[in-house]
GROMACS .gro file of C-alpha atoms in nm:
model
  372
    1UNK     CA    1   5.305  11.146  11.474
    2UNK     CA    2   5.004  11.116  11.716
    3UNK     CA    3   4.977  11.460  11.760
    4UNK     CA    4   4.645  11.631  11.794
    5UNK     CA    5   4.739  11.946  11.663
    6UNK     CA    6   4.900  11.790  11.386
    7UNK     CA    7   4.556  11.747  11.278
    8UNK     CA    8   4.467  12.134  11.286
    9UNK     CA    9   4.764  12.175  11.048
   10UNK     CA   10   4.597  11.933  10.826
   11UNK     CA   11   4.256  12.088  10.836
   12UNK     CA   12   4.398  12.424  10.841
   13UNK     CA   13   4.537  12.320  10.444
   14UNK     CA   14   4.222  12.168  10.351
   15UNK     CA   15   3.999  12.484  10.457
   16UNK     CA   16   4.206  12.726  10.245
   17UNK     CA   17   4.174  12.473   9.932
   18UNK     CA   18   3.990  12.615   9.660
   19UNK     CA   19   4.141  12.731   9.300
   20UNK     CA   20   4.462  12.567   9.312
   21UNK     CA   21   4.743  12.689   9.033
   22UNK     CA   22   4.948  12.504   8.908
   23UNK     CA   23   5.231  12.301   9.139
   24UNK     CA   24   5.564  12.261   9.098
   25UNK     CA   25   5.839  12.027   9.218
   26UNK     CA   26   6.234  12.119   9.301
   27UNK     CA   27   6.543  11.908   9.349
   28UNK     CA   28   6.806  12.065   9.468
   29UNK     CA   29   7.165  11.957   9.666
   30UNK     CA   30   7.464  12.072   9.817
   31UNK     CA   31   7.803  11.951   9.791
   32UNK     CA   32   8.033  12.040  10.042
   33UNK     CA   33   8.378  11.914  10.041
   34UNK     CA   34   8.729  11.979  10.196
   35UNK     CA   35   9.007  11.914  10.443
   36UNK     CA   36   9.073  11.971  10.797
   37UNK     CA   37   9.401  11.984  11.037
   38UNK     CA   38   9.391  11.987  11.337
   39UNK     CA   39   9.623  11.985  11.655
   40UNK     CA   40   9.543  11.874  12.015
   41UNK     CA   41   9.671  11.893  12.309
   42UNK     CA   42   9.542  11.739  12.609
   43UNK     CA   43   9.535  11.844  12.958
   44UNK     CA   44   9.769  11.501  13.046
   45UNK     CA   45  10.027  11.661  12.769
   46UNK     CA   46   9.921  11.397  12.496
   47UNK     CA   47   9.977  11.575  12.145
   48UNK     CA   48   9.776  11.451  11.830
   49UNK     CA   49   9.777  11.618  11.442
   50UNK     CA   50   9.514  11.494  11.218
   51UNK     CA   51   9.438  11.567  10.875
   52UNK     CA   52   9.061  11.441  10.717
   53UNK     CA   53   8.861  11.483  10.451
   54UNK     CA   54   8.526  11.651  10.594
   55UNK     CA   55   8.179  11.675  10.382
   56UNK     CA   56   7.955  11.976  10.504
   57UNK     CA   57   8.195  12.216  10.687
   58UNK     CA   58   8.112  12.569  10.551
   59UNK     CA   59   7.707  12.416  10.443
   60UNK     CA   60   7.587  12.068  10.550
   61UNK     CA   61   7.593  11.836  10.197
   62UNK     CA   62   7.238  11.725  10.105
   63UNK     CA   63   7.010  11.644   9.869
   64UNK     CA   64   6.632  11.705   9.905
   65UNK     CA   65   6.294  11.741   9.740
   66UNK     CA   66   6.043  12.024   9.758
   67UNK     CA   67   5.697  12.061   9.609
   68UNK     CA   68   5.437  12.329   9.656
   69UNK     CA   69   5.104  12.400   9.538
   70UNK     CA   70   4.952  12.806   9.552
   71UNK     CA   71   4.582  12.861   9.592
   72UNK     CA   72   4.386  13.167   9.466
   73UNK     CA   73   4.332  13.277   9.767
   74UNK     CA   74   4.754  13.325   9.857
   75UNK     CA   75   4.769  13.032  10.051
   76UNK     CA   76   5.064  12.769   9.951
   77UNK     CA   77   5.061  12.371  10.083
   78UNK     CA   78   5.406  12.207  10.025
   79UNK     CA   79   5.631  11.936  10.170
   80UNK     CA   80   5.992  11.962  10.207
   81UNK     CA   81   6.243  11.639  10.221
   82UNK     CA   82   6.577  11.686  10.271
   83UNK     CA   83   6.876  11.416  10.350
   84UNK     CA   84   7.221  11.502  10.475
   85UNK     CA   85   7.551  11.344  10.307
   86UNK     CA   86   7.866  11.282  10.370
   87UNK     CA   87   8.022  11.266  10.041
   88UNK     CA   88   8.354  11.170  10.171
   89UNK     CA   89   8.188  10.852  10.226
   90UNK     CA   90   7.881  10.830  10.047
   91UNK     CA   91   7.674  10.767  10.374
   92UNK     CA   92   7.371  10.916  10.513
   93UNK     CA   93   7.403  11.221  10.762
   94UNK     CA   94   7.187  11.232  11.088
   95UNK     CA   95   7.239  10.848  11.217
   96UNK     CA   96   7.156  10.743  10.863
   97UNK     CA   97   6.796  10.867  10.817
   98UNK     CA   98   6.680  10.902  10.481
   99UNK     CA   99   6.530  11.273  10.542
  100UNK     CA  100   6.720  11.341  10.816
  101UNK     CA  101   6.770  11.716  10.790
  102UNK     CA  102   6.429  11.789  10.684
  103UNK     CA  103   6.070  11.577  10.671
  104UNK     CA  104   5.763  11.839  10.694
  105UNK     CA  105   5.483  11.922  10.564
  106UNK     CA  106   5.379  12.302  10.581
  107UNK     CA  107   5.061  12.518  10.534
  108UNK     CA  108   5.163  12.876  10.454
  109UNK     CA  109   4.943  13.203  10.444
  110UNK     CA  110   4.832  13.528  10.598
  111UNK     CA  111   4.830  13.358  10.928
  112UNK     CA  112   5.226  13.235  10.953
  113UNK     CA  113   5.427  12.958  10.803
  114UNK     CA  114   5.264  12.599  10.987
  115UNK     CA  115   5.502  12.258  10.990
  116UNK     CA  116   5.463  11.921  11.101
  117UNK     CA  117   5.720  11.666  11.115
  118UNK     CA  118   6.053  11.682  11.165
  119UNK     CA  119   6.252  12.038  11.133
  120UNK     CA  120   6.543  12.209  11.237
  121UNK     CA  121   6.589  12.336  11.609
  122UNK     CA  122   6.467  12.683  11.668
  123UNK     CA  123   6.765  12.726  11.837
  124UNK     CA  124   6.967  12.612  11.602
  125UNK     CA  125   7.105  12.640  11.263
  126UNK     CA  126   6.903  12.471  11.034
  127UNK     CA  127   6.595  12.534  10.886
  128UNK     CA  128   6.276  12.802  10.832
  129UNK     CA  129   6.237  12.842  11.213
  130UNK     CA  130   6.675  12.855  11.299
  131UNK     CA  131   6.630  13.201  11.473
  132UNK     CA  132   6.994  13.117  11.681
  133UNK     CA  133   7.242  13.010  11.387
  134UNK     CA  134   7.395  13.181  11.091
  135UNK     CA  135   7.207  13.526  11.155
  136UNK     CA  136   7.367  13.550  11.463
  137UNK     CA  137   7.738  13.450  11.375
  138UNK     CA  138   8.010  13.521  11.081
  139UNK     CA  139   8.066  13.078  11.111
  140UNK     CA  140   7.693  13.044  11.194
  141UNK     CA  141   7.704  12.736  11.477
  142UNK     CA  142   8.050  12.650  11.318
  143UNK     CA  143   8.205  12.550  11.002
  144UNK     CA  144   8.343  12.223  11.093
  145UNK     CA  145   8.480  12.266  11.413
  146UNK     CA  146   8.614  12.656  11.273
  147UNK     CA  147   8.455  12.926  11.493
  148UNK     CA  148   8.093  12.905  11.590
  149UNK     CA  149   7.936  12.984  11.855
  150UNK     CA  150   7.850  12.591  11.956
  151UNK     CA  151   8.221  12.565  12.149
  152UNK     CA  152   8.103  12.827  12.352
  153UNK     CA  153   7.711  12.728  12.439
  154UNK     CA  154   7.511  12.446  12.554
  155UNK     CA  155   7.462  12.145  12.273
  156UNK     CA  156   7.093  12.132  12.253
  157UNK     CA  157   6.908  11.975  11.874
  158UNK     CA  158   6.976  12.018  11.532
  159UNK     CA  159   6.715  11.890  11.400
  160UNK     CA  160   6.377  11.738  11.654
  161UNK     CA  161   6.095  11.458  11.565
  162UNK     CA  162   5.743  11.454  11.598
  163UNK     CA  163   5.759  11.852  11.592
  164UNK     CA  164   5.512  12.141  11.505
  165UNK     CA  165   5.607  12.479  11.475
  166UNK     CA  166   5.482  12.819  11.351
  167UNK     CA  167   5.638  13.135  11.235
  168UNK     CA  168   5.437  13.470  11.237
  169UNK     CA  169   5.386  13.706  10.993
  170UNK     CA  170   5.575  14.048  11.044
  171UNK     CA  171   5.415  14.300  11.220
  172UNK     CA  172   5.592  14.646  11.274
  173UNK     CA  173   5.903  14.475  11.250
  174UNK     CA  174   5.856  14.210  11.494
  175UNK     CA  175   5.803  13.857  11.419
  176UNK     CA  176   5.784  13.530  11.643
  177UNK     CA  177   5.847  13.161  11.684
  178UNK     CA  178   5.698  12.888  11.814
  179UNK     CA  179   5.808  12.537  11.841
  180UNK     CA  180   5.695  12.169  11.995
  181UNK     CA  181   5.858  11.886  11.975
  182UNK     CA  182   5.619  11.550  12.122
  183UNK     CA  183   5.910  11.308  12.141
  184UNK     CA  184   6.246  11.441  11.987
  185UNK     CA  185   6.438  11.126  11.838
  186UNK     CA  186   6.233  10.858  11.799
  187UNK     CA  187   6.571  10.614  11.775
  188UNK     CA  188   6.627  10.694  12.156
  189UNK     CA  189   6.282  10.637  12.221
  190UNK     CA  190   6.350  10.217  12.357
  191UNK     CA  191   6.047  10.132  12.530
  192UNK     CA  192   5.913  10.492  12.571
  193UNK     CA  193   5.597  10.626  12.438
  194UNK     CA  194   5.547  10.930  12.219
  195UNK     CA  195   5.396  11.239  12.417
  196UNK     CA  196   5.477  11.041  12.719
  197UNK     CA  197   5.742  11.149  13.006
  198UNK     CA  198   5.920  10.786  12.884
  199UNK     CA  199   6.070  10.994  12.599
  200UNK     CA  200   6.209  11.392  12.574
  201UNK     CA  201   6.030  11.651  12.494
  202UNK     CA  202   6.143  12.024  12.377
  203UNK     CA  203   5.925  12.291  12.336
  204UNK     CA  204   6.087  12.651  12.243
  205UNK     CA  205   5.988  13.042  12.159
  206UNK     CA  206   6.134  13.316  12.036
  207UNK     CA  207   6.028  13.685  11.920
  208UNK     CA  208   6.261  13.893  11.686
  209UNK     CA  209   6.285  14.224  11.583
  210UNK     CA  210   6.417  14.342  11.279
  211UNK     CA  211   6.471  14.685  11.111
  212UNK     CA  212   6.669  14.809  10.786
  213UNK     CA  213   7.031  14.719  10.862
  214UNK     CA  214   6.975  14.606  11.276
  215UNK     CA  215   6.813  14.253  11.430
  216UNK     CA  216   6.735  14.134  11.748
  217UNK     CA  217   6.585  13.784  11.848
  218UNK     CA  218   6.559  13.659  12.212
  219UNK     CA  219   6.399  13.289  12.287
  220UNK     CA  220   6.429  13.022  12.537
  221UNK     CA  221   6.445  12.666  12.516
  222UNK     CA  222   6.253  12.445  12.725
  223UNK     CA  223   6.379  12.007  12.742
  224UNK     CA  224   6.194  11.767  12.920
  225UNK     CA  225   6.418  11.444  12.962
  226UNK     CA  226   6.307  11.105  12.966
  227UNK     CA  227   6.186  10.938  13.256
  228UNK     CA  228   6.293  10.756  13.471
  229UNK     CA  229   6.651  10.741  13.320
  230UNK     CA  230   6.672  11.181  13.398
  231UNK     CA  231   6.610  11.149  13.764
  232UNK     CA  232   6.814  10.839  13.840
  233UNK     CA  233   7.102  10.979  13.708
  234UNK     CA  234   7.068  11.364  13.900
  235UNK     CA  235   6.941  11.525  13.609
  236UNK     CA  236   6.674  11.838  13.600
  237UNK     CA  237   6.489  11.946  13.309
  238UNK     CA  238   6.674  12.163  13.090
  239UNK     CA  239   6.643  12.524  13.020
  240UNK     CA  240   6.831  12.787  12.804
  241UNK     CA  241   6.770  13.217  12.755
  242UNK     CA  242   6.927  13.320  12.398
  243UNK     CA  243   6.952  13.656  12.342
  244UNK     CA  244   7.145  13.831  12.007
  245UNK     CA  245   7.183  14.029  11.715
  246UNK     CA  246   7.341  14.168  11.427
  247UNK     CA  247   7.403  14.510  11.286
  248UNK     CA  248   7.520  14.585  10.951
  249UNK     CA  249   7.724  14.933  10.898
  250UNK     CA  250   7.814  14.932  10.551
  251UNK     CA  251   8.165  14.874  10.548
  252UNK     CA  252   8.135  14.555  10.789
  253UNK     CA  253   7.805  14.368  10.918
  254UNK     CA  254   7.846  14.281  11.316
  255UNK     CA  255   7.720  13.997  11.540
  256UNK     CA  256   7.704  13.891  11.903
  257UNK     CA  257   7.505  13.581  12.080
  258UNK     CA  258   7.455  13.553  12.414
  259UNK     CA  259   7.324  13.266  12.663
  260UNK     CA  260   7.228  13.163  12.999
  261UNK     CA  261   7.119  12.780  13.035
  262UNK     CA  262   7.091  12.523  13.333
  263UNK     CA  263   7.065  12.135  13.326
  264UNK     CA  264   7.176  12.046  13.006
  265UNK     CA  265   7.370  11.743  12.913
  266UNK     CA  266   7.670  11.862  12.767
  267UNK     CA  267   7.862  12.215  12.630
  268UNK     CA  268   8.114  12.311  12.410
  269UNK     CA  269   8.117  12.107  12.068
  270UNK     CA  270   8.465  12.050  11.989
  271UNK     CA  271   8.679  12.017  12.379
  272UNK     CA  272   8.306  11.911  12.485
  273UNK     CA  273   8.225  11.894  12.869
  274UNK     CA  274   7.960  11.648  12.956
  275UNK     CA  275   7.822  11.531  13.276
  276UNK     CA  276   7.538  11.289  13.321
  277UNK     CA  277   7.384  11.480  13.609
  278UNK     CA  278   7.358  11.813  13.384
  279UNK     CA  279   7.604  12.145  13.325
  280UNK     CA  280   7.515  12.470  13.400
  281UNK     CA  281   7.676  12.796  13.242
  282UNK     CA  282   7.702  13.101  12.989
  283UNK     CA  283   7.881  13.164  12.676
  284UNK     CA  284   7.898  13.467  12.453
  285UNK     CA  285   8.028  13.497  12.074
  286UNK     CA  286   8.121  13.827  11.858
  287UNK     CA  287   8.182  13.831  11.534
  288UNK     CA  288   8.258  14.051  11.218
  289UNK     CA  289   8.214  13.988  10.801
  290UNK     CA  290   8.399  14.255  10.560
  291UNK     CA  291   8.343  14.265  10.203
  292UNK     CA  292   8.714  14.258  10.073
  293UNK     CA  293   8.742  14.237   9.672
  294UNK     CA  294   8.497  13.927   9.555
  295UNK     CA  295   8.462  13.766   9.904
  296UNK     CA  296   8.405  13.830  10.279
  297UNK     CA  297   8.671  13.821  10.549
  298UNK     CA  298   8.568  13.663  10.900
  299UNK     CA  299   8.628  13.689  11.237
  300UNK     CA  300   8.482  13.565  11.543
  301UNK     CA  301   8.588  13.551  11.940
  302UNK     CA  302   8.366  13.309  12.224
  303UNK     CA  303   8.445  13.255  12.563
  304UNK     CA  304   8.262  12.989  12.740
  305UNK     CA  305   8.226  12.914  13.118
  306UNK     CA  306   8.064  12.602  13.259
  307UNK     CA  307   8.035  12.390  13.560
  308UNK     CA  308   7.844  12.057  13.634
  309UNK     CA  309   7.496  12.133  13.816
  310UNK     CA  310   7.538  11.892  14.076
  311UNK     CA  311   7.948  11.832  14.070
  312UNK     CA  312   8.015  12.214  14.075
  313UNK     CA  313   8.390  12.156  14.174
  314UNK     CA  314   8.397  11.999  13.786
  315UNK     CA  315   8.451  12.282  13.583
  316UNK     CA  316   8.527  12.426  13.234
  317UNK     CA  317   8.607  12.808  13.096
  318UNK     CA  318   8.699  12.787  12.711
  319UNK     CA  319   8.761  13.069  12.441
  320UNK     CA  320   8.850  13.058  12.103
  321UNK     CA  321   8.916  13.286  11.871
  322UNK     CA  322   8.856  13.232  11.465
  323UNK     CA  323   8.893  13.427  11.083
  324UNK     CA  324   8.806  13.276  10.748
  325UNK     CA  325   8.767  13.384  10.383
  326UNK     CA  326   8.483  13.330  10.160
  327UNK     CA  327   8.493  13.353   9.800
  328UNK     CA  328   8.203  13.295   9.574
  329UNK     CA  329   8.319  13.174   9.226
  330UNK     CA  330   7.910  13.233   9.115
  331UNK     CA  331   7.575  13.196   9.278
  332UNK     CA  332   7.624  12.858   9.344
  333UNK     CA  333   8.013  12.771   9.402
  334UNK     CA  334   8.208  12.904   9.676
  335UNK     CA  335   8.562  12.842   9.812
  336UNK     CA  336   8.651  12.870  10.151
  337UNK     CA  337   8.914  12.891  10.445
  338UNK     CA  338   8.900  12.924  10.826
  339UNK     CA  339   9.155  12.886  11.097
  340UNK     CA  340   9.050  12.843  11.467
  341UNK     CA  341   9.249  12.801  11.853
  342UNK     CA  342   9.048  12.712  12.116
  343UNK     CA  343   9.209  12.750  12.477
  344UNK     CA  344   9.018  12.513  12.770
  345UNK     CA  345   9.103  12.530  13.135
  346UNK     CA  346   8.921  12.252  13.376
  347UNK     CA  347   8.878  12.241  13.747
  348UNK     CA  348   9.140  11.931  13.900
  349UNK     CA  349   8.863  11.734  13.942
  350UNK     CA  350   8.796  11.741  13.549
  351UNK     CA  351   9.109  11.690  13.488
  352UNK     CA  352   9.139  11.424  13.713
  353UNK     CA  353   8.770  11.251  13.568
  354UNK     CA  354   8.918  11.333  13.207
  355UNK     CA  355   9.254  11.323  13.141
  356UNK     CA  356   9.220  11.329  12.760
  357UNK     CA  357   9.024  11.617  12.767
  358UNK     CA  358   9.147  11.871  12.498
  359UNK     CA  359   9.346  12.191  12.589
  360UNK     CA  360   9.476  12.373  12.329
  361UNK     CA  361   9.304  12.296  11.991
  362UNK     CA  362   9.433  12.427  11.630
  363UNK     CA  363   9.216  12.361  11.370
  364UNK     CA  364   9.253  12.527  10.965
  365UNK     CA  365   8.989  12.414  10.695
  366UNK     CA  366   8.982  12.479  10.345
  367UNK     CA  367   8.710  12.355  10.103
  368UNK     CA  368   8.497  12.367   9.798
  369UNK     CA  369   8.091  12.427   9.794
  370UNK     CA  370   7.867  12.352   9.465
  371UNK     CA  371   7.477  12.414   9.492
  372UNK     CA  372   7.233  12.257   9.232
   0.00000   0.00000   0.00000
């Protein structure tokens, strides 16, 4: 990573070093595996059931490797690698990187939590800097394809390249985020040149309050697409305005997400609506968890509504409602079940550019979660 501020990370580390105690060194994994049906219908009246084995619905399977080392002076230096699996198969997760969910090295004191290298999406899921995932939603961005709040939004990054980020410290209850990503997936860069407007760039911030039992956290997302490819195919610079937050009552703990965003390449994870001149739109996702015996009941609702930001006669409005059950069996095994129906309704002219777009979509999960 040619980054120049990568290098103020590193000398930011080596001006706190002084009396170091002693380090330690963590493996650690998930195992997440279980079955999905699922029923579609399209809008040309196809019909297709499905059942699968899926790794990483309720938490993405992984294995990874941390180490840390805490000076005198309360300042810790680690590293943090971390590879997704699909245990159904045995292959690597995120286009077969070996560190694919997590690669970063981080400086963290009185000043914030510093990383460099490549990190979860700030708005995202995954990750110390996720500020627009599972905080935000009973199914976080979605167990499988069960009930988050991606088949309602814009599909930005999980996880970026060549990025830096900071968190702040908390200050009266507010805390913020700040994220830069020089060149975002270095296997799409071809020819391009990291830093350079050959490849795309994201950069992203986002302040959040929280106090006792309520949260807020607003951001916005900022993607520069890679040139010339963007512009000869009609496509802007993205954008996106996230705003949500979570309340819990007692009895129940509540959630709602809401966003505005303009440009982007596609929406809507599972009946997904993609145009290569950019979609424009808003989605907004409620949701509920209630302690009930050992486990938590679920529930979520979305609706979606999107149109193409050149083609606006190509159009998409989706909902979906969802509920699930979680049961931990201990601190590190959980079972779980969701159930999820997705309604989509397109403009003719989608329909007509994509007959085999999905409808009506019934999805129901069950699976099995070990940490270690």
């Amino acid at each position: 990573m040619n980054l120049k501020l990568s290098a103020l990370v590193l000398a930011t580390a080596g001006a706190f070093a002084s009396t170091a105690f002693a380090s330690g060194t963590q493996i650690y994994g998930v195992i997440d595996q279980g079955l999905d049906y699922q029923h579609v219908k399209t809008v040309g009246g196809s019909k297709t059931d499905s059942l699968s084995m899926v790794s990483g619905q309720y938490i993405g399977s992984r294995f990874g490797l941390k180490s840390e080392e805490r000076f005198d002076n309360g300042t810790t230096v680690g590293v943090q690698l971390e590879g997704g699996l699909s245990t159904d198969s045995g292959m690597s997760g995120q286009s077969g990187r070996l560190f694919g969910r997590d690669a970063r090295l981080y400086v963290d004191n009185q000043y914030g939590l510093f990383s460099a290298g490549r990190m979860g999406a700030m708005v995202g899921g995954n990750g110390p800097y996720a500020r627009f995932g599972h905080i935000l939603s009973p199914f976080s961005c979605g167990w499988g394809n069960v009930g988050g709040h991606l088949q309602v939004m814009a599909l930005g990054y999980e996880y970026v390249d060549n990025a830096l980020a900071w968190a702040s410290p908390k200050f009266a209850g507010f805390d913020a985020t700040l994220q830069y990503s020089n060149g975002t997936d270095v296997k799409k860069f071809g020819d391009g040149v990291e830093g350079k407007s050959s490849v795309e760039r994201m950069y992203a911030g986002a302040l959040r309050y929280t106090n006792n039992n309520f949260m807020m956290v607003g951001g916005i997302e900022r993607i520069n697409f890679a040139q010339p490819a963007a512009s000869e195919a009609g496509l802007k610079d993205a954008i996106s305005y996230n705003l949500g937050g979570s309340y819990q009552a007692g009895w129940a703990k509540f959630y709602a997400y809401g966003q505005y965003f303009q440009n982007y390449t596609a929406a809507a994870r599972t009946t997904t609506f993609a145009l290569p001149s950019g979609v424009d739109g808003w989605g907004a996702n409620v949701g509920v968890d209630v302690p009930v015996s050992h486990g938590f009941i679920k529930a979520g609702l979305g609706y979606g509504d999107f149109k193409g930001s050149k083609d606006s006669d190509r159009t998409m409005k989706t909902w979906q409602a969802a509920v699930g059950y979680l049961l931990p069996l201990s601190k590190r095994t959980s079972l779980y079940t969701a159930a999820n129906y997705i309604n989509s309704r397109y403009s003719d002219a989608q329909e007509a550019a994509n007959p085999k777009a999905g409808k009506q979509v019934i999805d129901v999960i069950a699976g099995l979660m070990h940490k270690f």
